[in-house]
Coordinates of N, CA and C in Angstrom, one line a residue:
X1 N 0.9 -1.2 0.0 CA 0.0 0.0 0.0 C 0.9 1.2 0.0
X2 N 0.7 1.8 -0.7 CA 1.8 3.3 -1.0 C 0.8 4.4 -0.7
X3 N 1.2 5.3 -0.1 CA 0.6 6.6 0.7 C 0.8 7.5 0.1
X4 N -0.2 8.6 -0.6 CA 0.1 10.0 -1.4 C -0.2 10.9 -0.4
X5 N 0.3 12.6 -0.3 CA -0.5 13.5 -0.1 C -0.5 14.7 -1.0
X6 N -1.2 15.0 -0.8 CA -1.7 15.9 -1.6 C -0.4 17.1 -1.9
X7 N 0.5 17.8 -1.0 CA 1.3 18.6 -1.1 C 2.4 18.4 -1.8
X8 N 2.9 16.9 -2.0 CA 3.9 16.4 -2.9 C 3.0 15.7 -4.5
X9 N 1.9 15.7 -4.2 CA 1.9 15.9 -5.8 C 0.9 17.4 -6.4
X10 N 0.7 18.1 -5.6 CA 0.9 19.6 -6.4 C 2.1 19.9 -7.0
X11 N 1.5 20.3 -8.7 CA 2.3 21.0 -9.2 C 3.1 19.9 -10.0
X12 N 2.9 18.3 -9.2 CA 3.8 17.6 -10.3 C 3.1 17.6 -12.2
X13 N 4.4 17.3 -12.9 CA 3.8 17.2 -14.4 C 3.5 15.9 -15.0
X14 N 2.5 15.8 -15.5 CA 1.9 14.3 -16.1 C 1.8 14.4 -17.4
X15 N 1.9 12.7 -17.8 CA 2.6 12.1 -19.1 C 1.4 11.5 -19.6
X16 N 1.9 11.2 -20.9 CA 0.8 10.3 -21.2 C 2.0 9.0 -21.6
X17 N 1.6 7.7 -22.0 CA 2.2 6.8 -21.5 C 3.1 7.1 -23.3
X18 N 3.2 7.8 -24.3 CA 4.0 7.9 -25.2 C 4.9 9.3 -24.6
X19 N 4.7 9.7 -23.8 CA 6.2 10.5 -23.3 C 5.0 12.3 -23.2
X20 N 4.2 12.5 -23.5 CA 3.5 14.0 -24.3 C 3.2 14.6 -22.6
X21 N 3.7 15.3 -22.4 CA 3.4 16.2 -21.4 C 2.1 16.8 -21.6
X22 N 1.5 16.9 -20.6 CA -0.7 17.5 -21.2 C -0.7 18.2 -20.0
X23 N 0.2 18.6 -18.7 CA 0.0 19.8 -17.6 C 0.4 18.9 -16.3
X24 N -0.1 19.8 -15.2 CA 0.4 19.7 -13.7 C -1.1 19.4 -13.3
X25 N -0.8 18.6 -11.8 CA -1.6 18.7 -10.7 C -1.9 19.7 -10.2
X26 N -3.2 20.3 -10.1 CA -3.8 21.3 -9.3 C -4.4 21.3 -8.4
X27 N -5.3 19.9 -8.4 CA -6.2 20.0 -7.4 C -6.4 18.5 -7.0
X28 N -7.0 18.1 -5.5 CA -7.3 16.7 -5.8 C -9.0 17.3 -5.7
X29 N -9.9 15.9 -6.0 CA -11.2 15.7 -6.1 C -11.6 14.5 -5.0
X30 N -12.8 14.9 -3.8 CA -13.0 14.1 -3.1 C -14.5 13.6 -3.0
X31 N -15.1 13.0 -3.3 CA -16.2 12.8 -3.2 C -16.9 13.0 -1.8
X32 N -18.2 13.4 -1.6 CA -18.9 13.5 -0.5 C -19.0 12.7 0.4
X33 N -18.4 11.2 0.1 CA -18.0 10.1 0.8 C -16.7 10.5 1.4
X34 N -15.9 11.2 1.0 CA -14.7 11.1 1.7 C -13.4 10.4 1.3
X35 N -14.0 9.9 -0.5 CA -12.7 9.3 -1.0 C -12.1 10.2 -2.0
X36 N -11.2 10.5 -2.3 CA -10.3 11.1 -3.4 C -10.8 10.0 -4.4
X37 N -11.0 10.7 -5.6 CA -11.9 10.1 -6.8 C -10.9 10.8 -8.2
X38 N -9.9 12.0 -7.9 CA -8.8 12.0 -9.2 C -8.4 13.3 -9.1
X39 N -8.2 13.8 -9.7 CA -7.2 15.5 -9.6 C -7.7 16.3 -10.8
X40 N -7.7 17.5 -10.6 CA -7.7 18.3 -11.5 C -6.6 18.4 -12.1
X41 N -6.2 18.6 -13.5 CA -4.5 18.6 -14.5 C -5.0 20.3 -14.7
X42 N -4.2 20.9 -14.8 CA -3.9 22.3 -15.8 C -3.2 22.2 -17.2
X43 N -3.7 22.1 -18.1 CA -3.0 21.7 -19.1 C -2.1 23.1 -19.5
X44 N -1.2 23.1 -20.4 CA -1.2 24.0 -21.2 C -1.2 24.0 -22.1
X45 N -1.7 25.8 -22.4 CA -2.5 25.9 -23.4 C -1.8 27.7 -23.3
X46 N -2.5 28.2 -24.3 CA -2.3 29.8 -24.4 C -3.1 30.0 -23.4
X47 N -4.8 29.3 -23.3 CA -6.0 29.6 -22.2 C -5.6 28.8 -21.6
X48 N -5.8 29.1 -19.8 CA -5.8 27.9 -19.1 C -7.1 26.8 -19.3
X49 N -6.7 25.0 -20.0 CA -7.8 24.5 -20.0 C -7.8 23.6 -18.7
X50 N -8.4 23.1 -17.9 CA -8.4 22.1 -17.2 C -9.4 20.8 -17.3
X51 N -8.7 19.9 -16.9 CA -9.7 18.4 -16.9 C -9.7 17.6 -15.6
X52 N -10.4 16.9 -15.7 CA -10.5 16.1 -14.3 C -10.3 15.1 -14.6
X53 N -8.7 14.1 -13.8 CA -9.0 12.6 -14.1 C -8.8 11.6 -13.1
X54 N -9.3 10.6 -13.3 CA -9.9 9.8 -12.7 C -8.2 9.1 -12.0
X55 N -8.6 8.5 -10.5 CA -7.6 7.7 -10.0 C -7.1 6.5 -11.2
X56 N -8.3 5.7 -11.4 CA -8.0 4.4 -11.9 C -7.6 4.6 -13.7
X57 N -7.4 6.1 -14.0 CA -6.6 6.6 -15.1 C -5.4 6.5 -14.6
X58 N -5.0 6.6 -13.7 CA -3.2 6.6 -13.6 C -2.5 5.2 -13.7
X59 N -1.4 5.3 -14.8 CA -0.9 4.0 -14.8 C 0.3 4.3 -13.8
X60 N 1.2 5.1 -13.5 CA 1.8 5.2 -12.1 C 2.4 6.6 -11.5
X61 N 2.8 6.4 -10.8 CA 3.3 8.0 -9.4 C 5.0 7.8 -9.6
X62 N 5.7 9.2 -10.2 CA 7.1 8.8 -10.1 C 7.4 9.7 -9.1
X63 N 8.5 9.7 -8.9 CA 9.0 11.0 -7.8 C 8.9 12.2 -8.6
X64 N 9.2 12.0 -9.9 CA 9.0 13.5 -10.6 C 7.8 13.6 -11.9
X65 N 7.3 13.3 -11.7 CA 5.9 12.7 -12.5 C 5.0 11.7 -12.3
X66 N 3.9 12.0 -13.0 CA 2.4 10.8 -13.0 C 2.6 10.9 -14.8
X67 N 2.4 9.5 -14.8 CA 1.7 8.8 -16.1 C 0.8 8.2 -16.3
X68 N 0.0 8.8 -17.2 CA -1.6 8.3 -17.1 C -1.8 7.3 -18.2
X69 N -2.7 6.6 -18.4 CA -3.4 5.8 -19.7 C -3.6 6.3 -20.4
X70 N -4.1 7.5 -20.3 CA -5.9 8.1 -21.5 C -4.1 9.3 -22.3
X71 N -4.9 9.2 -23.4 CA -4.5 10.3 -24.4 C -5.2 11.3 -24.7
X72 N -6.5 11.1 -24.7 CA -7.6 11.7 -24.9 C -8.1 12.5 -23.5
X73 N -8.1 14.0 -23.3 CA -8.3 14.2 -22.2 C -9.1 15.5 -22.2
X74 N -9.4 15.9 -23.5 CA -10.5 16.6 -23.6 C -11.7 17.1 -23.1
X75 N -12.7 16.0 -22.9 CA -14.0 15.9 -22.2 C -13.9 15.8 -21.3
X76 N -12.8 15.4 -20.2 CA -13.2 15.0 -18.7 C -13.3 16.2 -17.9
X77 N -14.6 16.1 -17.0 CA -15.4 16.6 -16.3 C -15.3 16.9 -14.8
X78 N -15.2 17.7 -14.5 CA -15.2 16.7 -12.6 C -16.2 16.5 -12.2
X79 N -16.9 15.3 -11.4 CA -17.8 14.7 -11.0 C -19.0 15.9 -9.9
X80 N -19.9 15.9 -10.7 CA -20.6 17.1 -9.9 C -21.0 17.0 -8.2
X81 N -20.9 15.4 -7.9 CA -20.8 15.3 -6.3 C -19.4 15.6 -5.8
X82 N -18.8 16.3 -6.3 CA -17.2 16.4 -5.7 C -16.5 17.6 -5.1
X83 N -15.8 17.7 -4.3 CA -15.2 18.8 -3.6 C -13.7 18.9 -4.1
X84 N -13.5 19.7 -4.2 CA -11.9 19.9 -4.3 C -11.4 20.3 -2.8
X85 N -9.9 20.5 -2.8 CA -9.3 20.5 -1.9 C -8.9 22.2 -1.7
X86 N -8.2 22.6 -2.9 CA -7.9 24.2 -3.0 C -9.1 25.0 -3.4
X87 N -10.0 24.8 -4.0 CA -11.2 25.2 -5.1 C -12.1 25.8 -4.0
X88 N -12.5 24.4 -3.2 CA -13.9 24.3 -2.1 C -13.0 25.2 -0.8
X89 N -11.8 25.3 -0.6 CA -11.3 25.9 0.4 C -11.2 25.0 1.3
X90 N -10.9 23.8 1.1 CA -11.4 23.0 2.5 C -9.5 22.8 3.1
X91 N -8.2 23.0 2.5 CA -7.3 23.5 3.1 C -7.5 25.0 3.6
X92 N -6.7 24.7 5.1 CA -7.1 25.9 5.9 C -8.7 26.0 6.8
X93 N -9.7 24.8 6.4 CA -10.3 25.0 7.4 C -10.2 23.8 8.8
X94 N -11.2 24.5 10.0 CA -10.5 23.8 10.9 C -11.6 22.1 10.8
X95 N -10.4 21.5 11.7 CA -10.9 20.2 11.8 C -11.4 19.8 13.0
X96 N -12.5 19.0 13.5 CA -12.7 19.3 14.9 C -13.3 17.6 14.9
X97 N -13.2 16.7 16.1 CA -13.3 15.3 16.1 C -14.9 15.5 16.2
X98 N -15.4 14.1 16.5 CA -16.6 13.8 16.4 C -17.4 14.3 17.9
X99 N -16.0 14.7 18.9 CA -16.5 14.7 20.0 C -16.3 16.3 20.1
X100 N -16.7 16.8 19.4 CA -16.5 18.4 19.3 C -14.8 18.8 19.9
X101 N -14.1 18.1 20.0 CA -12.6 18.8 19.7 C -11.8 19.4 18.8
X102 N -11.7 20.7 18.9 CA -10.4 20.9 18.2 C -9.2 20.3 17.6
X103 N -8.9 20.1 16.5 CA -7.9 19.8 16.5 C -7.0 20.2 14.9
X104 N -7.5 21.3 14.7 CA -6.4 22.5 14.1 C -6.9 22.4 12.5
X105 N -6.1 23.0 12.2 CA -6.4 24.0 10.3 C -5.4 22.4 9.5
X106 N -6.7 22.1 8.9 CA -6.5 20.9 7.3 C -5.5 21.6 6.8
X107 N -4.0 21.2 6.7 CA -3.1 21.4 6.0 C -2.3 20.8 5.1
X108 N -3.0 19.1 4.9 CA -2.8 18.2 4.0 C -3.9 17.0 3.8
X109 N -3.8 16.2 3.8 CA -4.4 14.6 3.4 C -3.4 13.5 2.9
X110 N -3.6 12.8 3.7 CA -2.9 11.2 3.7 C -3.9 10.3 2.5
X111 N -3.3 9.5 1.7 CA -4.8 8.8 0.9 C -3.9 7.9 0.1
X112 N -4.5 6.8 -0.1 CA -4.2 5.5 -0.6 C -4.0 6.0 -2.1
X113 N -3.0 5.3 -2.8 CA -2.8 5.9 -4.4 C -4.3 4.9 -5.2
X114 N -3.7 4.0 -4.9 CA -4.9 2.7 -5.8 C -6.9 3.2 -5.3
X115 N -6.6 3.5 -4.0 CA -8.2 3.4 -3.9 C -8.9 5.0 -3.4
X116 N -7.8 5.3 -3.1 CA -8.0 6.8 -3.0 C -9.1 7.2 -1.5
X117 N -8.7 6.2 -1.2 CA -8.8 6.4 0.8 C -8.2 7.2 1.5
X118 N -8.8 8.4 2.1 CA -7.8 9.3 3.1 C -8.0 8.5 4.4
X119 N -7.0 8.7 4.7 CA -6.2 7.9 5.9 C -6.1 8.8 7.2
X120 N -5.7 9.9 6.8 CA -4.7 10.8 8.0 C -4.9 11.7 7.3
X121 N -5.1 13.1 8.0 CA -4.9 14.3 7.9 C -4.0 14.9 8.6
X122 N -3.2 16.1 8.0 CA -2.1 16.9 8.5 C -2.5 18.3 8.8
X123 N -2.5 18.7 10.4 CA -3.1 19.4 10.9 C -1.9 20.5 11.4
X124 N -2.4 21.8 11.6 CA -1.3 23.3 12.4 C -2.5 23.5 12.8
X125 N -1.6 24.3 13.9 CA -2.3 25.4 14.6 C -2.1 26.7 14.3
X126 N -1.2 26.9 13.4 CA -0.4 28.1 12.7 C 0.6 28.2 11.9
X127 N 0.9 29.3 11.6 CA 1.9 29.4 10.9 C 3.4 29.5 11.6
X128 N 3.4 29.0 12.5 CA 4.3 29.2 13.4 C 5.0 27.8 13.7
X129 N 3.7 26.9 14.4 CA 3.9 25.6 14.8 C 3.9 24.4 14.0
X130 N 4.4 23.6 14.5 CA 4.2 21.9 14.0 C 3.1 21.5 13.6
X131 N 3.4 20.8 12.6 CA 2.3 19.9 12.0 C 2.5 18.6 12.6
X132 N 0.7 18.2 12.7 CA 0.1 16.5 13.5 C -0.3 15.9 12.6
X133 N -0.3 14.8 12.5 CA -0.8 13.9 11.7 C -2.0 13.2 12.7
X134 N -3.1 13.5 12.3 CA -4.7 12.9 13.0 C -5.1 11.7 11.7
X135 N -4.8 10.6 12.1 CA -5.5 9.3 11.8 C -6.9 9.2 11.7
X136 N -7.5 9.1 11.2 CA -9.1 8.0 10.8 C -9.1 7.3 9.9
X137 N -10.2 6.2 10.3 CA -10.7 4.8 9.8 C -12.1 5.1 9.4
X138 N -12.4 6.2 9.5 CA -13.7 6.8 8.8 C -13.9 7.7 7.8
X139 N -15.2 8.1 7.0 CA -15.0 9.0 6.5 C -15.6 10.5 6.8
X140 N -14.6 11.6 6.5 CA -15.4 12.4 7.3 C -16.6 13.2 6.6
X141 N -16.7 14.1 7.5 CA -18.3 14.8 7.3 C -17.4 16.1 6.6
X142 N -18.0 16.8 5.4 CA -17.5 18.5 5.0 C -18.8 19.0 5.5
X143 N -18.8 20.0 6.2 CA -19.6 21.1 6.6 C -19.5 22.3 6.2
X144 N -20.4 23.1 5.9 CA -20.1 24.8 5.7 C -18.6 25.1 6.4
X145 N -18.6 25.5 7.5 CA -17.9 25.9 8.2 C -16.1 24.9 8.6
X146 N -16.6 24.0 8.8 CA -15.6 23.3 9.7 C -15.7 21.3 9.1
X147 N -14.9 20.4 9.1 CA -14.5 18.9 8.5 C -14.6 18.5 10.1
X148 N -15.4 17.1 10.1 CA -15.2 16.2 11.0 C -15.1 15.2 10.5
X149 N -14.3 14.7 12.0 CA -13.6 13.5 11.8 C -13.5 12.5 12.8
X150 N -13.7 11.2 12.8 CA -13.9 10.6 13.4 C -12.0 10.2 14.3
X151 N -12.1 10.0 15.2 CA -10.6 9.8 15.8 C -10.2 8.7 16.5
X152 N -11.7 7.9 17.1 CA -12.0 6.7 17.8 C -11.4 5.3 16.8
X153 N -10.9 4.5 17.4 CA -10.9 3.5 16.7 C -11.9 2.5 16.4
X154 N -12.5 2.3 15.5 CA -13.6 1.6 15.3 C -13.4 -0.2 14.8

C-alpha cells in the first residue's frame, strides 16, 4: 500500500504513456464520501484549460511525474458530487473530532494511491507551529464551516 499526499503531488507534471506532457496537478477531487476520486490537471495551453481525471486513469506515481493511460483528455469533467481540496477551500479550514474537539487547520491529506482512501490528515495550529498527523478509519463529514472526523478506533 503506498501513501500520497496531496502537497507532494501539487504542481507535479503528467505524461501520457507515449512521453506527451498535457499539464500539472492542481487539485485533488473528493467525493462527498470522503474518498479522493482524481485530480484536477492544468493543461497547457495559451488559455488555461483544465480536466478532471480519474484515479483508476493513472498508470503510475514517479517522484517526478504521474503517467496516465488516457491520451484523450478533452472531455473530462469533474464529478458534480465532488469537492476539491484548494477550489472548495477545505485546506485551511478547521478540523474538529466527532467529540467536538479541536484539532487545528487541514493542512494536507494522507490517501491511498490505488483506492483513494484518506487515511490521515495533517493538521497546524499556525503558521508558526508543527504539524500533527490525525489518523481516521472513517469517512469524514464537509460542513459549511468546519470537516469532522472521526478519531476513535472503530
Amino acid at each position: 500500500m503506498t501513501l500520497r499526499t496531496f502537497s507532494l503531488l501539487k504542481g507535479m507534471p503528467v505524461f501520457t504513456l507515449r512521453g506527451e506532457r498535457i499539464g500539472t496537478v492542481h487539485d485533488l477531487t473528493i467525493s462527498e464520501s470522503g474518498q479522493v476520486t482524481g485530480m484536477v490537471i492544468h493543461q497547457q495551453a495559451l488559455f488555461k484549460r483544465a480536466f478532471h481525471l480519474q484515479l483508476a486513469d493513472i498508470s503510475s506515481y514517479g517522484q517526478d511525474g504521474i503517467v496516465i493511460k488516457l491520451n484523450d483528455t478533452t472531455t473530462r469533467k469533474m464529478p458534480a458530487d465532488s469537492i476539491c481540496l484548494t477550489k472548495d477551500e477545505l485546506l485551511g479550514r478547521m478540523l474538529f473530532s466527532e467529540m467536538g474537539e479541536e484539532l487545528g487547520l487541514l493542512q494536507d491529506v494522507y490517501f491511498k494511491e490505488q483506492m483513494g482512501t484518506i487515511i490521515a490528515y495533517e493538521t497546524t495550529d499556525g503558521f508558526f507551529s508543527e504539524s500533527t498527523v490525525i489518523q481516521s478509519k472513517q469517512p469524514p463529514t464537509f460542513g459549511k464551516d468546519t470537516i469532522i472526523v472521526s478519531v476513535n478506533e472503530q
